[in-house]
Amino acid sequence: MTSPPRDHGAPATGAPTGPRPVVVGPEPDDAERARTLAAGVTIGMLSTLAREPEGTPFGSVAPYALDERGRPVLCISELAEHTQNLHRDPRCSLLIAESVAPGGDPLAVGRVTLLGAAAIVPDDEREAAKAVHLAGNPHAAYYIDYTDFSLWRIEVEALRFVGGYGRMSWVDAPAWSAAEPDPVAPLAAGVVEHMNADHAAANLLIAQALGGRADATSATCVGVDRYGIELVAQGGEGTGRVRIGFASPATTSDEVRAEVVALVHQAKSAQS
Amino acid sequence: MTSPPRDHGAPATGAPTGPRPVVVGPEPDDAERARTLAAGVTIGMLSTLAREPEGTPFGSVAPYALDERGRPVLCISELAEHTQNLHRDPRCSLLIAESVAPGGDPLAVGRVTLLGAAAIVPDDEREAAKAVHLAGNPHAAYYIDYTDFSLWRIEVEALRFVGGYGRMSWVDAPAWSAAEPDPVAPLAAGVVEHMNADHAAANLLIAQALGGRADATSATCVGVDRYGIELVAQGGEGTGRVRIGFASPATTSDEVRAEVVALVHQAKSAQS
């Protein structure tokens, strides 16, 4: 086996180019990005080792929920292949992927693969694990108490995070376990819509004055998280990402608003 | 390891009951169901064997398209973990799952796992394989000619089909290879909508006269395929599936219409 290349090879046809992305201030680390992604998904793909053909990796659908330490809790039936595979060899992984919009690019979405070993949840932890699983999977109420279903938990030993094109890493398992999903994630879509509908001038001002994109003629808000705001600046040198961090992490809608207002004030001061 | 149970164990709480399903006439076999399902999906979940932790099954996102023999054609980068895993051990599987509607039950949808070995497509078959992949994955045009991307093909050795709750089987690999996706599948949603909007009386008549559900007070069309029509009958003994096969397989919209009209005539004759 040869070593993998470190970067994409030359394309036969032209590929898009543009200004380099701008990142000012704090941003989430990959453990936080991965935990946030996983907190917004409830259906995973479980990979186990097939009994026949023996040792071939076997993919299956597995609803899951994460406990507070980031361990996936599954509710699976003895009738299912994956369960029989796990009885024979507990090594497995759970792939968690953001959904792809119709017609969207499947490689542009985030996904994380949690690798480890699965075991049946011990009796004295079953009620807590059941509550974790049901919180994420209300449909499981129909079968969670069938006697052929058991709760299994994966102890995460390694994880691979892919945040779309160009962002990928092996994340430290203890960092995953300790990371908190972003409390701003459930609010983000509303904030983005509001910034674009009512504050286009503020987006542009932030990109120009704080993002080094004085050439920009417009800027669109494309994301917000606990640590900052994500814009795409257009015009002049081209279309490119601009990320500006907040002074302090935000956890509520009010705190996000206060941090964005502070960025606008800072941008006005920088321009005057 | 004990033998798996043959059926779900007793639930601790009540589970839904109803009349037994009615199936009259031909229906697709599982090879056909699986090929039809896979023809409507373009994003699979690839399971490979990780290099670290060695031998742990590793799940990843993999856009695919099937060639005429049902072999998945992938376009994957040397930068990606799954590609490096396949170089080391070609055993893999591709999970293909129908999408779950928001709030829907993830275990009620169909899915198929194709198990086998992957290899780089030989040079003399590359152009044909590229056309297959691009037909299903227009986004791949952006990267398919990068030198670090290669086309890989999985030779399917075994496959597991799950058609929702209670329908699952190991499908014979040659049967998969020979099966044709249902030509009626792309038309089905339109037919179902039309039958429910304009032909509620016909649905009920078919269920009563041909489906042995004389007790039914209404019937909803829930599916159509080349071999027949699927209804859910309500009232009387309860809610249950009624499937009535066509006299001949249909391949076009006109042929579906003619077969349904024939069923209505047959139902009227049976009742008079």
Coordinates of C-alpha atoms in Angstrom, one line a residue:
Chain A
M1 CA 0.0 0.0 0.0
T2 CA 1.4 3.4 -0.9
S3 CA 0.9 6.4 1.3
P4 CA -2.2 8.4 0.6
P5 CA -1.7 11.8 -1.0
R6 CA -1.9 14.8 1.3
D7 CA -4.1 16.9 -1.0
H8 CA -6.4 16.4 -4.0
G9 CA -4.6 15.7 -7.3
A10 CA -4.9 18.1 -10.2
P11 CA -8.3 18.0 -11.8
A12 CA -8.6 17.4 -15.5
T13 CA -11.0 20.4 -15.7
G14 CA -11.0 23.7 -13.8
A15 CA -12.1 23.8 -10.2
P16 CA -13.6 26.8 -8.4
T17 CA -11.2 29.2 -6.9
G18 CA -11.7 32.3 -4.7
P19 CA -10.4 34.3 -1.8
R20 CA -8.9 32.5 1.1
P21 CA -11.3 31.9 4.0
V22 CA -11.1 34.4 6.9
V23 CA -11.3 33.2 10.5
V24 CA -11.1 35.7 13.3
G25 CA -11.5 34.6 16.9
P26 CA -12.6 31.4 18.4
E27 CA -14.4 28.6 16.6
P28 CA -15.7 25.2 17.7
D29 CA -13.2 22.4 17.8
D30 CA -13.9 19.2 15.9
A31 CA -15.1 17.3 19.1
E32 CA -17.7 20.1 19.6
R33 CA -18.7 20.1 16.0
A34 CA -19.1 16.3 16.0
R35 CA -21.1 16.3 19.2
T36 CA -23.4 19.1 17.9
L37 CA -23.9 17.3 14.6
A38 CA -24.7 14.0 16.4
A39 CA -27.2 15.7 18.8
G40 CA -29.3 16.7 15.8
V41 CA -29.6 13.3 14.3
T42 CA -31.4 10.1 15.6
I43 CA -30.8 7.5 12.9
G44 CA -27.4 6.0 12.5
M45 CA -25.8 3.4 10.4
L46 CA -24.3 0.6 12.4
S47 CA -21.4 -1.4 11.0
T48 CA -20.8 -4.8 12.5
L49 CA -18.9 -7.9 11.4
A50 CA -21.1 -10.4 9.4
R51 CA -21.1 -14.1 10.3
E52 CA -21.6 -15.0 6.6
P53 CA -19.5 -14.0 4.6
E54 CA -17.5 -14.2 7.8
G55 CA -15.8 -11.0 8.8
T56 CA -17.3 -8.9 6.0
P57 CA -18.4 -5.5 7.4
F58 CA -22.2 -5.3 7.5
G59 CA -24.1 -2.0 7.4
S60 CA -27.6 -1.6 8.9
V61 CA -30.0 1.0 10.1
A62 CA -29.9 1.8 13.8
P63 CA -31.9 4.5 15.6
Y64 CA -29.8 5.8 18.5
A65 CA -29.5 8.5 21.1
L66 CA -26.3 9.7 22.9
D67 CA -26.0 9.7 26.6
E68 CA -24.3 12.5 28.5
R69 CA -20.9 11.1 27.8
G70 CA -21.5 10.7 24.1
R71 CA -22.1 7.0 24.1
P72 CA -24.7 5.8 21.6
V73 CA -27.6 3.9 23.1
L74 CA -29.2 1.5 20.7
C75 CA -32.4 -0.6 21.0
I76 CA -32.0 -3.6 18.8
S77 CA -33.8 -7.0 18.3
E78 CA -32.4 -10.5 18.6
L79 CA -34.1 -11.1 15.3
A80 CA -31.8 -8.6 13.5
E81 CA -28.5 -9.6 11.8
H82 CA -26.6 -6.8 13.5
T83 CA -27.5 -8.0 17.0
Q84 CA -26.4 -11.6 16.2
N85 CA -23.2 -10.1 14.7
L86 CA -22.5 -8.2 17.9
H87 CA -23.0 -11.2 20.1
R88 CA -20.3 -12.9 18.1
D89 CA -17.9 -9.8 17.9
P90 CA -18.7 -6.6 19.7
R91 CA -16.5 -4.4 17.5
C92 CA -18.6 -1.9 15.5
S93 CA -19.0 1.7 14.4
L94 CA -22.0 4.0 14.2
L95 CA -22.0 6.5 11.3
I96 CA -24.0 9.6 12.0
A97 CA -24.6 11.9 9.0
E98 CA -26.5 15.2 8.5
S99 CA -29.3 14.8 6.1
V100 CA -28.7 15.8 2.5
A101 CA -31.2 18.3 1.0
P102 CA -32.9 17.0 -2.2
G103 CA -30.5 17.5 -5.0
G104 CA -27.8 18.5 -2.5
D105 CA -24.2 17.4 -2.5
P106 CA -23.9 14.4 -0.2
L107 CA -20.2 15.0 0.4
A108 CA -20.8 18.6 1.6
V109 CA -22.6 17.5 4.7
G110 CA -21.1 16.7 8.1
R111 CA -20.7 13.2 9.4
V112 CA -19.0 11.4 12.2
T113 CA -18.1 7.7 12.6
L114 CA -17.9 6.4 16.2
L115 CA -15.8 3.3 16.5
G116 CA -15.7 1.0 19.5
A117 CA -17.3 -2.0 21.1
A118 CA -21.0 -2.6 22.0
A119 CA -22.4 -4.3 25.0
I120 CA -25.8 -4.8 26.5
V121 CA -26.6 -2.1 29.1
P122 CA -26.3 -3.6 32.6
D123 CA -29.6 -4.1 34.4
D124 CA -28.9 -1.4 37.0
E125 CA -28.4 1.2 34.2
R126 CA -31.3 0.1 32.0
E127 CA -33.9 2.6 33.1
A128 CA -31.6 5.5 32.6
A129 CA -30.5 4.2 29.2
K130 CA -34.1 3.6 28.2
A131 CA -35.0 7.2 29.0
V132 CA -32.0 8.4 26.9
H133 CA -33.1 6.2 23.9
L134 CA -36.8 7.2 24.1
A135 CA -36.0 10.9 24.3
G136 CA -34.4 10.7 20.9
N137 CA -36.6 8.0 19.4
P138 CA -40.3 8.2 20.3
H139 CA -41.2 5.4 17.9
A140 CA -39.2 3.0 20.0
A141 CA -42.0 3.1 22.6
Y142 CA -43.8 0.6 20.3
Y143 CA -41.1 -2.1 20.7
I144 CA -38.7 -1.1 23.5
D145 CA -40.4 -3.5 26.0
Y146 CA -40.6 -6.5 23.7
T147 CA -38.6 -9.2 25.2
D148 CA -36.5 -9.7 22.1
F149 CA -35.3 -6.1 22.2
S150 CA -32.3 -5.1 24.3
L151 CA -30.5 -1.8 24.9
W152 CA -26.9 -1.8 23.8
R153 CA -24.3 0.9 24.4
I154 CA -21.2 1.6 22.4
E155 CA -18.1 2.6 24.3
V156 CA -16.4 5.0 21.9
E157 CA -12.7 4.3 21.4
A158 CA -12.0 6.4 18.3
L159 CA -13.9 8.7 16.0
R160 CA -13.6 10.1 12.6
F161 CA -15.1 13.5 11.9
V162 CA -15.7 14.9 8.4
G163 CA -17.2 18.4 8.3
G164 CA -17.7 18.5 4.6
Y165 CA -15.1 19.1 1.9
G166 CA -11.6 19.7 3.3
R167 CA -12.4 19.4 7.1
M168 CA -11.7 16.0 8.5
S169 CA -9.9 14.7 11.6
W170 CA -9.5 11.9 14.0
V171 CA -11.0 13.3 17.2
D172 CA -9.7 12.3 20.6
A173 CA -12.2 10.0 22.3
P174 CA -12.0 11.7 25.8
A175 CA -12.5 15.1 24.1
W176 CA -15.7 13.7 22.4
S177 CA -16.9 12.4 25.7
A178 CA -16.4 15.8 27.4
A179 CA -17.6 18.0 24.6
E180 CA -21.0 19.7 24.9
P181 CA -23.4 20.0 21.9
D182 CA -23.8 23.6 20.9
P183 CA -26.8 25.1 22.8
V184 CA -27.1 27.7 20.0
A185 CA -27.6 25.0 17.3
P186 CA -31.4 24.8 17.7
L187 CA -31.6 28.6 17.4
A188 CA -29.2 29.0 14.4
A189 CA -31.7 28.7 11.5
G190 CA -33.8 31.5 13.0
V191 CA -30.9 33.8 13.7
V192 CA -29.5 33.2 10.1
E193 CA -32.9 34.0 8.6
H194 CA -33.3 37.2 10.8
M195 CA -29.8 38.4 10.0
N196 CA -30.4 38.1 6.2
A197 CA -33.9 39.5 6.2
D198 CA -33.4 42.5 8.5
H199 CA -29.6 43.1 8.9
A200 CA -28.0 42.8 5.5
A201 CA -26.1 46.0 6.2
A202 CA -24.7 44.6 9.5
N203 CA -23.5 41.5 7.8
L204 CA -21.6 43.5 5.2
L205 CA -20.2 45.9 7.8
I206 CA -18.9 43.0 9.8
A207 CA -17.3 41.3 6.8
Q208 CA -15.7 44.6 5.6
A209 CA -14.5 46.0 8.9
L210 CA -13.7 42.8 11.0
G211 CA -13.2 40.2 8.3
G212 CA -10.6 42.0 6.1
R213 CA -13.0 42.0 3.2
A214 CA -13.1 45.8 2.5
D215 CA -13.7 44.8 -1.2
A216 CA -17.0 43.0 -0.4
T217 CA -20.2 44.5 -1.8
S218 CA -22.6 42.1 0.0
A219 CA -22.4 39.5 2.7
T220 CA -24.8 36.7 3.6
C221 CA -25.1 35.1 7.0
V222 CA -24.8 31.3 6.6
G223 CA -24.4 30.1 10.2
V224 CA -24.1 31.0 13.9
D225 CA -22.8 28.9 16.8
R226 CA -21.9 29.6 20.4
Y227 CA -18.6 31.0 19.5
G228 CA -19.4 33.3 16.5
I229 CA -21.0 34.1 13.2
E230 CA -20.3 32.7 9.8
L231 CA -20.8 34.9 6.6
V232 CA -20.1 34.5 2.9
A233 CA -18.8 37.7 1.5
Q234 CA -19.3 38.4 -2.2
G235 CA -17.9 40.9 -4.7
G236 CA -14.5 42.4 -5.3
E237 CA -12.0 39.6 -4.9
G238 CA -14.7 37.0 -5.1
T239 CA -16.9 34.8 -2.9
G240 CA -15.4 33.6 0.4
R241 CA -16.1 32.5 3.9
V242 CA -15.7 35.0 6.7
R243 CA -16.0 33.8 10.3
I244 CA -15.9 36.3 13.2
G245 CA -15.8 35.0 16.8
F246 CA -17.8 36.5 19.7
A247 CA -16.2 38.1 22.8
S248 CA -17.8 35.4 25.0
P249 CA -19.6 32.1 24.1
A250 CA -23.4 32.5 23.8
T251 CA -25.8 30.0 25.2
T252 CA -29.2 31.7 24.7
S253 CA -31.0 33.7 22.0
D254 CA -30.5 36.9 24.1
E255 CA -26.8 36.3 24.4
V256 CA -26.4 35.7 20.6
R257 CA -28.2 39.0 20.0
A258 CA -25.9 40.8 22.4
E259 CA -22.8 39.4 20.9
V260 CA -23.9 40.2 17.3
V261 CA -24.7 43.8 18.4
A262 CA -21.3 44.0 20.0
L263 CA -19.7 43.0 16.7
V264 CA -21.6 45.7 14.8
H265 CA -20.4 48.3 17.3
Q266 CA -16.9 47.1 17.0
A267 CA -17.1 47.2 13.2
K268 CA -18.4 50.8 13.2
S269 CA -15.5 51.8 15.5
A270 CA -13.0 50.1 13.3
Q271 CA -14.4 51.9 10.2
S272 CA -14.6 55.4 11.8
Chain B
M1 CA -24.4 -17.7 21.5
T2 CA -28.0 -18.9 21.7
S3 CA -30.2 -19.3 18.6
P4 CA -32.2 -16.1 17.8
P5 CA -35.9 -16.2 18.5
R6 CA -38.1 -16.8 15.5
D7 CA -40.6 -14.1 16.4
H8 CA -40.9 -11.0 18.6
G9 CA -41.2 -11.8 22.3
A10 CA -44.3 -10.7 24.2
P11 CA -44.5 -7.0 24.8
A12 CA -44.9 -5.6 28.3
T13 CA -47.6 -3.4 26.9
G14 CA -50.2 -3.8 24.3
A15 CA -49.3 -3.8 20.6
P16 CA -51.5 -3.0 17.6
T17 CA -53.6 -5.9 16.2
G18 CA -55.8 -6.1 13.2
P19 CA -57.1 -8.4 10.5
R20 CA -54.5 -10.6 8.7
P21 CA -53.1 -9.1 5.5
V22 CA -54.7 -10.2 2.2
V23 CA -52.5 -11.0 -0.8
V24 CA -54.2 -12.2 -4.0
G25 CA -52.1 -12.8 -7.1
P26 CA -48.5 -12.0 -8.0
E27 CA -46.3 -9.7 -6.0
P28 CA -42.6 -8.7 -6.5
D29 CA -40.0 -11.0 -5.0
D30 CA -37.4 -9.7 -2.6
A31 CA -34.8 -9.4 -5.3
E32 CA -37.1 -7.1 -7.3
R33 CA -38.1 -5.2 -4.3
A34 CA -34.5 -4.6 -3.4
R35 CA -33.4 -3.6 -6.9
T36 CA -36.3 -1.2 -7.1
L37 CA -35.5 0.3 -3.7
A38 CA -31.8 0.8 -4.7
A39 CA -32.7 2.3 -8.0
G40 CA -34.4 5.2 -6.2
V41 CA -31.5 6.1 -3.9
T42 CA -28.1 7.5 -4.7
I43 CA -26.3 7.8 -1.3
G44 CA -25.2 4.7 0.4
M45 CA -23.4 3.9 3.6
L46 CA -20.2 2.0 3.0
S47 CA -18.8 -0.3 5.6
T48 CA -15.1 -1.2 5.4
L49 CA -12.5 -2.6 7.8
A50 CA -10.6 0.1 9.7
R51 CA -6.9 0.0 9.9
E52 CA -7.0 1.5 13.4
P53 CA -8.6 0.1 15.6
E54 CA -7.6 -2.7 13.2
G55 CA -10.5 -4.8 11.9
T56 CA -13.2 -2.6 13.4
P57 CA -16.0 -2.1 10.9
F58 CA -16.0 1.5 9.7
G59 CA -19.1 3.3 8.3
S60 CA -18.8 6.2 5.8
V61 CA -21.0 8.1 3.3
A62 CA -20.6 6.9 -0.3
P63 CA -22.6 8.2 -3.3
Y64 CA -23.2 5.3 -5.7
A65 CA -25.0 4.2 -8.8
L66 CA -25.8 0.6 -9.8
D67 CA -24.7 -0.8 -13.2
E68 CA -27.1 -3.0 -15.2
R69 CA -26.0 -6.1 -13.1
G70 CA -26.7 -4.4 -9.8
R71 CA -23.0 -3.7 -9.0
P72 CA -22.5 -0.5 -7.0
V73 CA -20.1 1.9 -8.7
L74 CA -18.4 4.3 -6.3
C75 CA -16.2 7.3 -6.9
I76 CA -13.9 7.7 -3.9
S77 CA -10.8 9.6 -3.0
E78 CA -7.4 8.3 -1.9
L79 CA -7.6 10.9 0.8
A80 CA -10.6 9.2 2.4
E81 CA -10.4 6.5 5.1
H82 CA -12.6 4.1 3.4
T83 CA -10.4 4.0 0.3
Q84 CA -7.3 3.3 2.3
N85 CA -9.3 0.6 4.2
L86 CA -10.3 -1.0 0.9
H87 CA -6.7 -1.0 -0.4
R88 CA -5.8 -3.1 2.7
D89 CA -8.9 -5.3 2.7
P90 CA -11.5 -5.2 -0.1
R91 CA -14.3 -6.7 1.9
C92 CA -17.1 -4.3 2.4
S93 CA -20.8 -3.7 2.3
L94 CA -23.0 -0.9 1.0
L95 CA -26.2 -0.1 2.9
I96 CA -28.9 1.5 0.8
A97 CA -31.9 2.8 2.7
E98 CA -35.1 4.6 1.7
S99 CA -35.3 8.0 3.3
V100 CA -37.3 8.5 6.5
A101 CA -40.0 11.2 6.5
P102 CA -39.5 13.8 9.3
G103 CA -41.0 12.2 12.4
G104 CA -41.4 8.9 10.6
D105 CA -40.4 5.5 11.9
P106 CA -36.9 4.6 10.7
L107 CA -37.5 0.9 11.0
A108 CA -40.6 1.0 8.8
V109 CA -38.6 1.9 5.7
G110 CA -37.0 -0.5 3.3
R111 CA -33.2 -1.1 3.1
V112 CA -30.8 -3.5 1.6
T113 CA -27.2 -4.3 2.5
L114 CA -25.0 -5.5 -0.4
L115 CA -22.0 -7.5 0.8
G116 CA -18.9 -8.3 -1.3
A117 CA -15.5 -7.1 -2.3
A118 CA -14.6 -3.8 -4.0
A119 CA -12.0 -3.3 -6.7
I120 CA -10.9 -0.4 -8.8
V121 CA -12.7 -0.5 -12.2
P122 CA -10.3 -1.7 -14.9
D123 CA -9.2 0.9 -17.4
D124 CA -11.1 -0.6 -20.3
E125 CA -14.4 -0.4 -18.4
R126 CA -13.8 3.1 -16.8
E127 CA -15.7 5.2 -19.3
A128 CA -18.8 3.0 -19.0
A129 CA -18.6 3.0 -15.2
K130 CA -18.1 6.8 -15.1
A131 CA -21.3 7.2 -17.1
V132 CA -23.1 5.0 -14.7
H133 CA -21.9 6.9 -11.7
L134 CA -22.5 10.3 -13.1
A135 CA -26.1 9.4 -14.2
G136 CA -26.9 8.9 -10.5
N137 CA -24.6 11.5 -9.0
P138 CA -24.4 14.8 -11.0
H139 CA -22.4 16.4 -8.2
A140 CA -19.6 14.0 -8.9
A141 CA -18.8 15.9 -12.1
Y142 CA -17.0 18.4 -9.8
Y143 CA -14.4 15.8 -8.6
I144 CA -14.7 12.6 -10.8
D145 CA -11.6 13.6 -12.9
Y146 CA -9.4 14.6 -10.0
T147 CA -6.4 12.3 -10.1
D148 CA -6.9 11.2 -6.5
F149 CA -10.4 9.9 -7.2
S150 CA -11.0 6.5 -8.6
L151 CA -14.0 4.5 -9.6
W152 CA -14.5 1.3 -7.5
R153 CA -17.0 -1.4 -8.1
I154 CA -18.5 -3.9 -5.6
E155 CA -19.0 -7.5 -6.7
V156 CA -22.1 -8.4 -4.8
E157 CA -21.7 -11.8 -3.1
A158 CA -24.6 -11.7 -0.6
L159 CA -27.4 -9.3 0.3
R160 CA -29.8 -8.7 3.1
F161 CA -33.1 -7.1 2.4
V162 CA -35.4 -5.6 5.0
G163 CA -38.7 -4.3 3.6
G164 CA -39.8 -2.7 6.9
Y165 CA -41.2 -4.5 9.9
G166 CA -41.6 -8.3 9.4
R167 CA -40.3 -8.6 5.9
M168 CA -36.6 -9.6 5.7
S169 CA -34.6 -12.1 3.8
W170 CA -31.2 -13.1 2.4
V171 CA -31.6 -12.6 -1.3
D172 CA -29.8 -14.8 -3.8
A173 CA -26.9 -12.8 -5.4
P174 CA -27.6 -14.0 -9.0
A175 CA -31.3 -13.2 -8.5
W176 CA -30.3 -9.6 -7.5
S177 CA -28.0 -9.3 -10.5
A178 CA -30.8 -10.4 -12.9
A179 CA -33.7 -8.5 -11.3
E180 CA -35.1 -5.4 -13.0
P181 CA -36.1 -2.3 -11.0
D182 CA -39.8 -1.8 -11.3
P183 CA -40.6 0.5 -14.2
V184 CA -43.8 1.5 -12.4
A185 CA -42.0 2.9 -9.4
P186 CA -41.4 6.4 -10.8
L187 CA -45.2 6.6 -11.6
A188 CA -46.5 5.1 -8.3
A189 CA -46.9 8.3 -6.3
G190 CA -49.0 9.8 -9.0
V191 CA -51.2 6.7 -9.4
V192 CA -51.8 6.5 -5.6
E193 CA -52.8 10.2 -5.4
H194 CA -55.1 9.8 -8.4
M195 CA -56.8 6.6 -7.0
N196 CA -57.4 8.3 -3.6
A197 CA -58.6 11.6 -5.1
D198 CA -60.8 10.3 -7.8
H199 CA -61.5 6.6 -7.3
A200 CA -62.2 6.0 -3.6
A201 CA -65.3 3.9 -4.6
A202 CA -63.1 1.7 -6.8
N203 CA -60.6 1.2 -4.0
L204 CA -63.4 0.0 -1.7
L205 CA -65.0 -2.2 -4.3
I206 CA -61.7 -3.9 -5.0
A207 CA -61.0 -4.5 -1.3
Q208 CA -64.6 -5.8 -0.7
A209 CA -65.0 -8.0 -3.8
L210 CA -61.5 -9.2 -4.6
G211 CA -59.8 -8.8 -1.2
G212 CA -62.3 -10.7 1.0
R213 CA -62.9 -7.6 3.0
A214 CA -66.7 -7.4 2.6
D215 CA -66.7 -5.8 6.1
A216 CA -64.6 -2.8 4.9
T217 CA -66.3 0.7 4.9
S218 CA -63.4 2.5 3.2
A219 CA -60.1 1.6 1.5
T220 CA -57.1 3.8 0.7
C221 CA -54.6 3.1 -2.0
V222 CA -51.1 3.0 -0.6
G223 CA -49.0 1.7 -3.4
V224 CA -48.8 0.3 -6.9
D225 CA -46.1 -1.7 -8.7
R226 CA -45.8 -3.6 -11.9
Y227 CA -47.6 -6.6 -10.5
G228 CA -50.5 -5.1 -8.6
I229 CA -52.2 -2.6 -6.3
E230 CA -51.8 -2.2 -2.6
L231 CA -54.7 -1.0 -0.4
V232 CA -55.4 -0.5 3.3
A233 CA -59.0 -1.4 4.1
Q234 CA -60.7 0.1 7.1
G235 CA -63.8 -0.6 9.1
G236 CA -65.5 -3.8 10.2
E237 CA -62.8 -6.2 11.3
G238 CA -60.3 -3.4 11.5
T239 CA -57.5 -1.9 9.4
G240 CA -55.5 -4.2 7.2
R241 CA -53.4 -4.6 4.1
V242 CA -55.1 -5.8 0.9
R243 CA -52.9 -6.5 -2.1
I244 CA -54.5 -7.5 -5.5
G245 CA -52.3 -8.6 -8.4
F246 CA -52.8 -7.6 -12.0
A247 CA -53.6 -10.1 -14.8
S248 CA -50.3 -9.1 -16.5
P249 CA -47.3 -7.0 -15.4
A250 CA -47.6 -3.3 -16.3
T251 CA -44.7 -1.3 -17.5
T252 CA -46.3 2.1 -18.5
S253 CA -48.9 4.5 -17.1
D254 CA -51.4 3.3 -19.7
E255 CA -50.9 -0.3 -18.8
V256 CA -51.3 0.4 -15.1
R257 CA -54.6 2.2 -15.9
A258 CA -55.8 -0.7 -18.0
E259 CA -55.0 -3.2 -15.3
V260 CA -56.8 -1.2 -12.6
V261 CA -59.8 -0.8 -14.8
A262 CA -59.8 -4.6 -15.3
L263 CA -59.8 -5.2 -11.6
V264 CA -62.8 -2.9 -11.1
H265 CA -64.7 -4.8 -13.8
Q266 CA -63.7 -8.0 -12.2
A267 CA -64.9 -6.7 -8.8
K268 CA -68.2 -5.6 -10.2
S269 CA -68.8 -9.0 -11.8
A270 CA -67.9 -10.7 -8.5
Q271 CA -70.4 -8.6 -6.6
S272 CA -73.3 -9.0 -9.0

